Short mmCIF file of C-alpha atoms in Angstrom, two decimals:
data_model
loop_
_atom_site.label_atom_id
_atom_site.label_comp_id
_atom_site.label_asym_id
_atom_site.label_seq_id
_atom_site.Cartn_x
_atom_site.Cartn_y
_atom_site.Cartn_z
CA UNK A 874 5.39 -18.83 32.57
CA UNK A 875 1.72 -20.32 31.95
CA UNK A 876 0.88 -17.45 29.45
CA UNK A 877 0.52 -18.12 25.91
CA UNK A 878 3.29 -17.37 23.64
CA UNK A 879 1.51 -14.67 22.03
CA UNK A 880 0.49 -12.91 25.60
CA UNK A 881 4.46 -13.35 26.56
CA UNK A 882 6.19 -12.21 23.01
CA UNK A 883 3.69 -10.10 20.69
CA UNK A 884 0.86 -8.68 22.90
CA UNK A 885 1.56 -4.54 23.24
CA UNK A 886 3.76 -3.07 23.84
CA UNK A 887 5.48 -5.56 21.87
CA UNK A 888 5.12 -5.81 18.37
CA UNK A 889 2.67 -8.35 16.34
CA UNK A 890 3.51 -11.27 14.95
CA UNK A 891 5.98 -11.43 12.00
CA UNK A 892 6.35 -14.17 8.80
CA UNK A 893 9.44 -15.02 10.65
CA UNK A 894 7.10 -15.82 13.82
CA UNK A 895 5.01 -17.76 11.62
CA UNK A 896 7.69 -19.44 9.99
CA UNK A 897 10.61 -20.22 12.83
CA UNK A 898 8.44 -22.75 14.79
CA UNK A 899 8.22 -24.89 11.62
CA UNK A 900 12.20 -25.78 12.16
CA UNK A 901 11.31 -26.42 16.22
CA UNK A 902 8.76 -24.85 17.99
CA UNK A 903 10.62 -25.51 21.58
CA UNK A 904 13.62 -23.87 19.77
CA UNK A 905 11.82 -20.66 18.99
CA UNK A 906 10.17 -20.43 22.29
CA UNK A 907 13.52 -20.93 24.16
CA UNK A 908 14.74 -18.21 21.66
CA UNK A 909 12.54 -15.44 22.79
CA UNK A 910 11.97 -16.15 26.29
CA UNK A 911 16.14 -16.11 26.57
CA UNK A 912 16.63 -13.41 24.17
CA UNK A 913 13.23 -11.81 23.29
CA UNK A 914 13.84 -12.50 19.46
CA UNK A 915 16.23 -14.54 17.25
CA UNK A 916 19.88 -13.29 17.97
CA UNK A 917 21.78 -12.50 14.43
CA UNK A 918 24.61 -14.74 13.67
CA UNK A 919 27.81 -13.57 12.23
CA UNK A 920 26.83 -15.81 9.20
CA UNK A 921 23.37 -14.04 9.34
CA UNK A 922 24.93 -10.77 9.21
CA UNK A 923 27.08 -11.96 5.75
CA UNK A 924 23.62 -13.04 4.62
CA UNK A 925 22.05 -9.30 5.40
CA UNK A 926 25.17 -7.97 3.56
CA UNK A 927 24.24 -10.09 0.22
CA UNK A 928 20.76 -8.79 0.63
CA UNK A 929 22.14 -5.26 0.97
CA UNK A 930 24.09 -5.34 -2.04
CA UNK A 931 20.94 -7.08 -4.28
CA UNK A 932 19.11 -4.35 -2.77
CA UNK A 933 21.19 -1.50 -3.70
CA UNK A 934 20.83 -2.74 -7.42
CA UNK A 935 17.30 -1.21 -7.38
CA UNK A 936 16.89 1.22 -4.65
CA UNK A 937 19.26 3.99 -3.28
CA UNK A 938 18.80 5.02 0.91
CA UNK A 939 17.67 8.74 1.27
CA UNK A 940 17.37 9.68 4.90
CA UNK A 941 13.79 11.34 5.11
CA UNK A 942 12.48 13.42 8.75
CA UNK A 943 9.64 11.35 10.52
CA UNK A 944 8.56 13.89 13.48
CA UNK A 945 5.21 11.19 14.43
CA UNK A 946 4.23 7.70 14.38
CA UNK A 947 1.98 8.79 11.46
CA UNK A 948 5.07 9.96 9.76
CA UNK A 949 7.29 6.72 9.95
CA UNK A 950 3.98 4.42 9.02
CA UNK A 951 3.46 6.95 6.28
CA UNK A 952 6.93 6.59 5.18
CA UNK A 953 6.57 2.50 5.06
CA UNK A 954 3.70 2.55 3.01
CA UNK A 955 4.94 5.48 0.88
CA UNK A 956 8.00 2.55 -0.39
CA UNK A 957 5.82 0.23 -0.97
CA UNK A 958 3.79 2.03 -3.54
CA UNK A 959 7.31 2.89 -4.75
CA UNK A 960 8.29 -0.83 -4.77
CA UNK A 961 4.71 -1.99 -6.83
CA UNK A 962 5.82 1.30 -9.01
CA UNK A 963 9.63 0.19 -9.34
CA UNK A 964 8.28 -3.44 -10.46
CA UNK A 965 5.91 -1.98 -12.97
CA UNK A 966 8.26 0.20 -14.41
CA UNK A 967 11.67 -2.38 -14.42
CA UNK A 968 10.12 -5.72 -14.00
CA UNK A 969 11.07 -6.20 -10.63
CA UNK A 970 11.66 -5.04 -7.36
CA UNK A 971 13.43 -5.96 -3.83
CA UNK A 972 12.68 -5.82 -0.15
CA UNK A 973 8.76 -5.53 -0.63
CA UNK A 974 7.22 -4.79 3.36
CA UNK A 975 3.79 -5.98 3.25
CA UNK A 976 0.98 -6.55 5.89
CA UNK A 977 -1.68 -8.76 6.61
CA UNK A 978 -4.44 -10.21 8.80
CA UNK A 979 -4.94 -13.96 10.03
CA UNK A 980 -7.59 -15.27 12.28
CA UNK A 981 -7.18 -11.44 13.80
CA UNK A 982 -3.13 -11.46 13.97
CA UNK A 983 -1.97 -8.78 12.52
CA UNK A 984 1.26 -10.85 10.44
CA UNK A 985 4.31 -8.79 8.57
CA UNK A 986 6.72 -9.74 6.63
CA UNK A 987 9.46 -8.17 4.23
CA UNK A 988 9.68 -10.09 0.34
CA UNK A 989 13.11 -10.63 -0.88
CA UNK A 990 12.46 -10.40 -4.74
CA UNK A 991 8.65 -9.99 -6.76
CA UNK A 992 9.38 -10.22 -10.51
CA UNK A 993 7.40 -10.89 -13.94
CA UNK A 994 10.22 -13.04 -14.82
CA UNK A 995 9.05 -16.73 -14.14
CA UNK A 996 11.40 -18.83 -12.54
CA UNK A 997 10.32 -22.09 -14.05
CA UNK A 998 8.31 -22.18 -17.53
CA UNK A 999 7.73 -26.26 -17.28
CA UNK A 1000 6.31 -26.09 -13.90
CA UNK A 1001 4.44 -23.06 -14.45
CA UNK A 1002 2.88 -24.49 -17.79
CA UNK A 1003 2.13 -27.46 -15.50
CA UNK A 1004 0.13 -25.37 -13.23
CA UNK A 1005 -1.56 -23.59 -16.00
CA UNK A 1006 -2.74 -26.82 -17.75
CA UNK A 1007 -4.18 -28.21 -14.47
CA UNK A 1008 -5.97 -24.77 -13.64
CA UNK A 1009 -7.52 -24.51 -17.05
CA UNK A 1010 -8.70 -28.46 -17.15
CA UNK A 1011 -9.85 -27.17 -13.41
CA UNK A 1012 -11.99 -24.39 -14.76
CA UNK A 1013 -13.68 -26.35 -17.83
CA UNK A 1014 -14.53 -28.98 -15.25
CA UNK A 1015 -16.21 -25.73 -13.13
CA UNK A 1016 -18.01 -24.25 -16.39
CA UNK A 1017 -19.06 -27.89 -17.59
CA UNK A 1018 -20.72 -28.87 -14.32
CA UNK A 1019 -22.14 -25.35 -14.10
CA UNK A 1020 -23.63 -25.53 -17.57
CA UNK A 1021 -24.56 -29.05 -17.32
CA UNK A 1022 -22.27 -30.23 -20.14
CA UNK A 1023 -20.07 -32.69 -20.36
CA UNK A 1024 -17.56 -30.44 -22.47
CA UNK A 1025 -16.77 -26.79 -22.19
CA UNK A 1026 -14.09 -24.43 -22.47
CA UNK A 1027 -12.19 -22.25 -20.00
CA UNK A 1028 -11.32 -18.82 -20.62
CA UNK A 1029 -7.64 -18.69 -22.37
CA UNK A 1030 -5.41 -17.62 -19.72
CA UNK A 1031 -2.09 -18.11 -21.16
CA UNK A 1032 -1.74 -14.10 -22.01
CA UNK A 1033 -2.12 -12.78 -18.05
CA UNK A 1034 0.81 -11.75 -17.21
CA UNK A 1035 1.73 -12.61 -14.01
CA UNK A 1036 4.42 -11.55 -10.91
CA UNK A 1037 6.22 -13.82 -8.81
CA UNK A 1038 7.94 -14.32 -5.48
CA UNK A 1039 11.46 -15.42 -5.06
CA UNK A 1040 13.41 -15.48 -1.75
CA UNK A 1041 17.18 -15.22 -1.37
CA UNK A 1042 18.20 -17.32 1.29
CA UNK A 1043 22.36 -17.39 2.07
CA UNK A 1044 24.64 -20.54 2.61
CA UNK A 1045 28.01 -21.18 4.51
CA UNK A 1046 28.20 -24.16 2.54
CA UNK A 1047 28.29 -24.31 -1.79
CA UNK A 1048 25.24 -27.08 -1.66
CA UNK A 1049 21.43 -26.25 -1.41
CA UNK A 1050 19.25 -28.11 2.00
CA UNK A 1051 17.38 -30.87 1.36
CA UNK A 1052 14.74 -32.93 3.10
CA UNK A 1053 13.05 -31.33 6.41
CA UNK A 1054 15.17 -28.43 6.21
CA UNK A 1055 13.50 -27.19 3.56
CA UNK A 1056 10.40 -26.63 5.14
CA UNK A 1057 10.41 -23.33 6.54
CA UNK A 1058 11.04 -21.59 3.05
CA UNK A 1059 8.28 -23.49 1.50
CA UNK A 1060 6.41 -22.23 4.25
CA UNK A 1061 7.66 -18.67 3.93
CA UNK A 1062 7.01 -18.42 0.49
CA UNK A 1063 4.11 -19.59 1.09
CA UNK A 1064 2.55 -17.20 3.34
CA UNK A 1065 3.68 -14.60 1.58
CA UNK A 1066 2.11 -15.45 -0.89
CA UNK A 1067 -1.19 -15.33 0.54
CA UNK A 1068 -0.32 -11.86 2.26
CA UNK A 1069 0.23 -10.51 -0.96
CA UNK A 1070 -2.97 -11.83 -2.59
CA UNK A 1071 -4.90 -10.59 0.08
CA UNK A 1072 -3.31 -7.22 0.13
CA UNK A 1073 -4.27 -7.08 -3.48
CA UNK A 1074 -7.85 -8.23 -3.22
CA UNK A 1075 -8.53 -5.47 -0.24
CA UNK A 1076 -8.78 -8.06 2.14
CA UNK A 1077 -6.87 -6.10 4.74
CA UNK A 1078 -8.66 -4.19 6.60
CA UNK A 1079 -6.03 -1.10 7.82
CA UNK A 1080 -7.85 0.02 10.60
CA UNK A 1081 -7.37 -2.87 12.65
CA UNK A 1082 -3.36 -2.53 11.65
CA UNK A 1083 -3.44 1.29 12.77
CA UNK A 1084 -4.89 0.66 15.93
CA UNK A 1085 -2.75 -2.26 16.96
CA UNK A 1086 0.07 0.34 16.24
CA UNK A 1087 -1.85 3.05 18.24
CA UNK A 1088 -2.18 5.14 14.92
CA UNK A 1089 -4.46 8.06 13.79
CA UNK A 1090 -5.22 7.22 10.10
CA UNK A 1091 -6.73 10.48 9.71
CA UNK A 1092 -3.63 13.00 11.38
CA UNK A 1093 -2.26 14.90 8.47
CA UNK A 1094 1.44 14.18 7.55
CA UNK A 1095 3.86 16.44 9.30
CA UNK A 1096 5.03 19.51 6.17
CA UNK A 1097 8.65 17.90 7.30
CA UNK A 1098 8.08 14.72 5.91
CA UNK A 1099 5.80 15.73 2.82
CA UNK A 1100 8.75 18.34 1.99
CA UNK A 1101 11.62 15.39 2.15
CA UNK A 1102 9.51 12.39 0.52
CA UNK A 1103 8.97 15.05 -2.33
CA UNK A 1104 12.52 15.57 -3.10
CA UNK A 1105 13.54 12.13 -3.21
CA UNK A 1106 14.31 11.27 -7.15
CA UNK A 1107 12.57 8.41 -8.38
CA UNK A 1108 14.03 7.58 -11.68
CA UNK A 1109 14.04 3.91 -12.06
CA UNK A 1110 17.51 1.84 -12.74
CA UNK A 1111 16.87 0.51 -16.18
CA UNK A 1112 19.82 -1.77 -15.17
CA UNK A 1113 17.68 -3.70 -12.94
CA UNK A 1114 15.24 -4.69 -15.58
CA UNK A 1115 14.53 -8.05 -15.87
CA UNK A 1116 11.42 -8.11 -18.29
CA UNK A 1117 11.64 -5.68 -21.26
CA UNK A 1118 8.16 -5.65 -21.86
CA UNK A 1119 7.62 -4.33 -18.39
CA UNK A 1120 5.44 -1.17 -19.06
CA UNK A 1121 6.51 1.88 -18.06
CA UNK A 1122 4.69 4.90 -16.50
CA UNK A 1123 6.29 7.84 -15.61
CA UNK A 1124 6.62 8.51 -11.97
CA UNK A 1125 3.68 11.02 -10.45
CA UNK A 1126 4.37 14.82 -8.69
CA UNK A 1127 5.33 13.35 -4.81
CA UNK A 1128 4.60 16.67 -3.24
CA UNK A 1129 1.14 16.71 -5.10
CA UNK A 1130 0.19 12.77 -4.15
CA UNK A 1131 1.03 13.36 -0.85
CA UNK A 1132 -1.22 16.34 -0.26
CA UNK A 1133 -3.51 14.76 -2.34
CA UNK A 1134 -3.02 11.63 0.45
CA UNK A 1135 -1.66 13.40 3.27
CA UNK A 1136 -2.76 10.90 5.98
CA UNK A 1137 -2.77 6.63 6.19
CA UNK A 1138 -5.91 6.22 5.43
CA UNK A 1139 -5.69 7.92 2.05
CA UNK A 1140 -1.92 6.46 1.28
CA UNK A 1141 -3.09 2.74 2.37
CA UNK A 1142 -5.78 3.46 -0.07
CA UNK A 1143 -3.08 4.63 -3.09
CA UNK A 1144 -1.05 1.64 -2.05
CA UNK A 1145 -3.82 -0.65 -2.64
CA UNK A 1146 -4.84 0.79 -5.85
CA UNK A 1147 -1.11 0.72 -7.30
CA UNK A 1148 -0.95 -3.09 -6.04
CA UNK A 1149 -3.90 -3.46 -8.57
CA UNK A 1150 -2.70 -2.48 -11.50
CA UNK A 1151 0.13 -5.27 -11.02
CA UNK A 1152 -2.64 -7.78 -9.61
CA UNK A 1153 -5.72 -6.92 -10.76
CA UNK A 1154 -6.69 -10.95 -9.84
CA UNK A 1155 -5.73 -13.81 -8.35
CA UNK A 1156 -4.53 -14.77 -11.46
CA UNK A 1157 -1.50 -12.09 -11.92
CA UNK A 1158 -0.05 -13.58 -8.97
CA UNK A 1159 2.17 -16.29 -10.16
CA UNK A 1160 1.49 -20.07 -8.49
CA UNK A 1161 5.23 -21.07 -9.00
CA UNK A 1162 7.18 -19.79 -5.83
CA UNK A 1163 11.39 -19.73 -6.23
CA UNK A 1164 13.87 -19.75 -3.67
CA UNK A 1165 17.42 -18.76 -4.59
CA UNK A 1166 20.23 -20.07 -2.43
CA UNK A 1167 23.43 -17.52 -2.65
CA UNK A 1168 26.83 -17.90 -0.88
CA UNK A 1169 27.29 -16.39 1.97
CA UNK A 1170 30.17 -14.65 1.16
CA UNK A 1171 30.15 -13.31 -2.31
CA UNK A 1172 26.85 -13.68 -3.00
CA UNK A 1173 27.30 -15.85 -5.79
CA UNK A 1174 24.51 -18.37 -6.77
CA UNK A 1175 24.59 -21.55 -5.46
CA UNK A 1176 21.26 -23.55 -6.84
CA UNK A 1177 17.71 -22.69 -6.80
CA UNK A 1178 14.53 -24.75 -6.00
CA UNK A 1179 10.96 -23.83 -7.40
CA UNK A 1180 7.28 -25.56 -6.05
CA UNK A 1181 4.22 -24.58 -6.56
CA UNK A 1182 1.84 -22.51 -4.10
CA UNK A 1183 -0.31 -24.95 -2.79
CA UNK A 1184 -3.43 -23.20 -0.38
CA UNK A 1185 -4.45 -26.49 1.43
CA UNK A 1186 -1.13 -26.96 2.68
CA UNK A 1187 -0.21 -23.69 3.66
CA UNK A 1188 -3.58 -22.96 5.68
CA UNK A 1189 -3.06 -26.14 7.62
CA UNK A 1190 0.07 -24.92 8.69
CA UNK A 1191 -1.16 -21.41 9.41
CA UNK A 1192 -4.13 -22.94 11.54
CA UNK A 1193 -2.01 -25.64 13.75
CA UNK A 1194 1.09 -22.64 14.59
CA UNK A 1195 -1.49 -19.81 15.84
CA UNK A 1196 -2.74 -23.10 17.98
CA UNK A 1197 0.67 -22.34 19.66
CA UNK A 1198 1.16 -19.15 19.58
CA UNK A 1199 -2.57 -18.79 21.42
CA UNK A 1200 -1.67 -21.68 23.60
CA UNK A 1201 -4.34 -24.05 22.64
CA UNK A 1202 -1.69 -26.57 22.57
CA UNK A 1203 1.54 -27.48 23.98
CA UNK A 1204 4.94 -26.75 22.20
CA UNK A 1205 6.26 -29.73 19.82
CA UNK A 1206 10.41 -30.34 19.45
CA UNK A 1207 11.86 -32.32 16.36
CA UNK A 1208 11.19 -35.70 15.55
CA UNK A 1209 13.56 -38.26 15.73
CA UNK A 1210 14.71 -38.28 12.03
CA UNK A 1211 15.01 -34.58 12.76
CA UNK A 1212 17.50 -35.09 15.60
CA UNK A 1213 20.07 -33.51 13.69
CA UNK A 1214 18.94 -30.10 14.11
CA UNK A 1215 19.41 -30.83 18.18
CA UNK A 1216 23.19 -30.93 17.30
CA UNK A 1217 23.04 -26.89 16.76
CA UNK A 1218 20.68 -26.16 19.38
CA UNK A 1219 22.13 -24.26 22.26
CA UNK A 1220 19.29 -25.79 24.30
CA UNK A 1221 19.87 -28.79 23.38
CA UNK A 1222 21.14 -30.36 27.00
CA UNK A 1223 18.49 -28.61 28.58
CA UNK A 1224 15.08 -30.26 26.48
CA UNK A 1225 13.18 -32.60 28.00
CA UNK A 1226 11.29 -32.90 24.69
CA UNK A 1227 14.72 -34.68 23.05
CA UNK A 1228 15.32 -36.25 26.03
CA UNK A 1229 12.15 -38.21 26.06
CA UNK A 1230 12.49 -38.76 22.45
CA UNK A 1231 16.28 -40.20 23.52
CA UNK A 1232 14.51 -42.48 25.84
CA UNK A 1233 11.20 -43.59 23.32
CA UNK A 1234 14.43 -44.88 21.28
CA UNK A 1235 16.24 -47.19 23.57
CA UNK A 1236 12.62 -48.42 25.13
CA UNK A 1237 11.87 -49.10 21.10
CA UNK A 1238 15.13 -50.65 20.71
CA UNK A 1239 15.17 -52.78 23.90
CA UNK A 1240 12.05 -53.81 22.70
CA UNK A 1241 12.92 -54.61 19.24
CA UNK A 1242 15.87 -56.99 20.74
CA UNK A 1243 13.68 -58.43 23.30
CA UNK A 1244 11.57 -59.80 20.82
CA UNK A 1245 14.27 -61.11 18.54
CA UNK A 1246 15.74 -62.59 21.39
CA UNK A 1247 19.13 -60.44 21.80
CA UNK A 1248 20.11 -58.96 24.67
CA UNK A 1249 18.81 -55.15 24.71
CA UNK A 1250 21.36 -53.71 26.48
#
């Protein structure tokens, strides 16, 4: 099939991209697109089903399922963005908060994704005071050579208090990846972290997100779904708390917010202005990004790895994937030092991408002995 990957996989009816579109193609790009044109998304493992259970379960510490009545479109959208004013809420009020859907906009993809764990606990004080100490030298530099000074002095940030994004990933094995296999949670993390900033800073514009999803942001709320939402109980574990100076606010009338916002438009617009009051800059949005590796099946902790957010990097990698997803390239495989992620690739016998890299080997070592003067084989 000639068509781009995004024509073929996430043009309507299909749904839009996804984080885990964005981020899948950093492991092997052939891999993913064998993936969906075989199976139309990434099948779920039995391990990956042990992982979803551990996620459950860290889930169910903060929130409790209530089934609510959608009867339109409008209501299940309206329902989404009604937890995730919840979810800024829950974090406000407990210090953190789980399973955070959020949306964005890249280069006109619409681009979801789901964040495992936002907390004002950091995960690393020495590489976050690292961070702050280059910022601040950063913004003296910027105030000197605005001022025309040689010296000057940056606004004390040290008392912002600031959120940050962890993701729980879950492991077969009790040891933590290394190397290349990394990547695609730096990436992850990553990206959502500049989802979230830009959902904070209004850079979203909804209306392209509603029509994409063939949504009236203006249709009232069905009296269904106002009725349920409103008699869901909102008290907030205390036993999830992880920062005790986490402020709390007491959780508004539902029935009289959602009248008072009974259609997308207005609740995107309440989500946004909750999202503020946890970010009210770029600042608030913590720099040091934490993934947490659990087991796979108890959930216990295995090791953890922080980094630091890093825009240059992360905006590269954004530019160069929508170049395949739009077609405007052709589809890469691994490397050769990354051959050993062919060894669990059930397309593996089938690539002509590994197979030429197979062959670039033996020509390299033929030539290697050829010029030594041993026989190449």
């Amino acid at each position: 099939d000639p068509r781009p990957p995004i024509v073929r996989f996430r043009s309507p009816p299909k749904k839009p991209l996804s984080v885990t579109d964005m981020v899948s193609p950093s492991w092997c790009e052939l891999q993913y697109l064998f993936t969906l044109g075989k199976h139309g998304r990434k099948l779920q493992t039995p391990a990956m089903k042990q992982g979803s259970a551990v996620h459950k379960e860290l889930e169910d510490q903060v929130f409790q399922y209530v089934p609510v009545s959608v009867s339109t479109r409008e209501d299940t959208w309206g329902l989404k963005i009604w937890n995730a004013i919840q979810g800024f809420r829950t974090l406000a009020n407990t210090g953190m908060t789980r399973e955070m859907e959020i949306w964005g906009t890249i280069d006109g993809q619409i681009i979801n994704g789901i964040i495992d764990e936002i907390s004002y606990k950091c995960p690393d004080e020495k590489l976050e005071t690292l961070v702050r100490n280059v910022e601040d030298k950063q913004r003296a530099a910027a105030l000197a050579a605005e001022n025309g000074a040689t010296e000057s002095t940056a606004e004390d940030t040290t008392t912002q208090r600031k959120i940050y994004i962890t993701d729980v990933k879950t492991r077969g094995r009790k040891t933590i990846p290394k190397g290349s296999s990394l990547k695609p949670t730096f990436v992850q993390l990553m990206l959502y972290w500049r989802l979230l900033g830009d959902l904070a800073s209004d850079r979203v514009d909804p209306r392209i997100i509603f029509e994409r999803y063939r949504l009236n942001p203006s249709k009232p709320f069905s009296d269904s779904f106002i009725e349920d939402v409103a008699k869901l109980d909102y008290n907030f574990k205390t036993t999830s708390t992880q920062d005790e100076e986490a402020p709390f606010q007491a959780s508004p009338d539902a029935r009289s917010e959602l009248f008072e916002n009974d259609n997308l438009q207005d609740l995107w617009s309440l989500m946004i202005r909750e999202l503020k009051t946890i970010i009210p800059n770029q600042d608030a949005l913590g720099k040091v990004l934490h993934v947490e590796f659990r087991s796979q099946s108890d959930g216990s902790i295995i090791g953890s790895k922080s980094f630091v957010y890093n825009a240059n990097t992360i905006d590269r990698y954004v530019k160069d994937t929508l170049r395949f997803w739009k077609g405007d390239r052709e589809p890469k495989g691994v490397e050769i030092e990354d051959a050993f992620k062919c060894r669990i690739c059930e397309f593996a016998e089938d690539c002509s991408w590994r197979q030429n890299k197979i062959g670039e080997a033996v020509q390299r070592f033929r030539t290697r002995s050829i010029a030594s003067g041993q026989p190449g084989g």
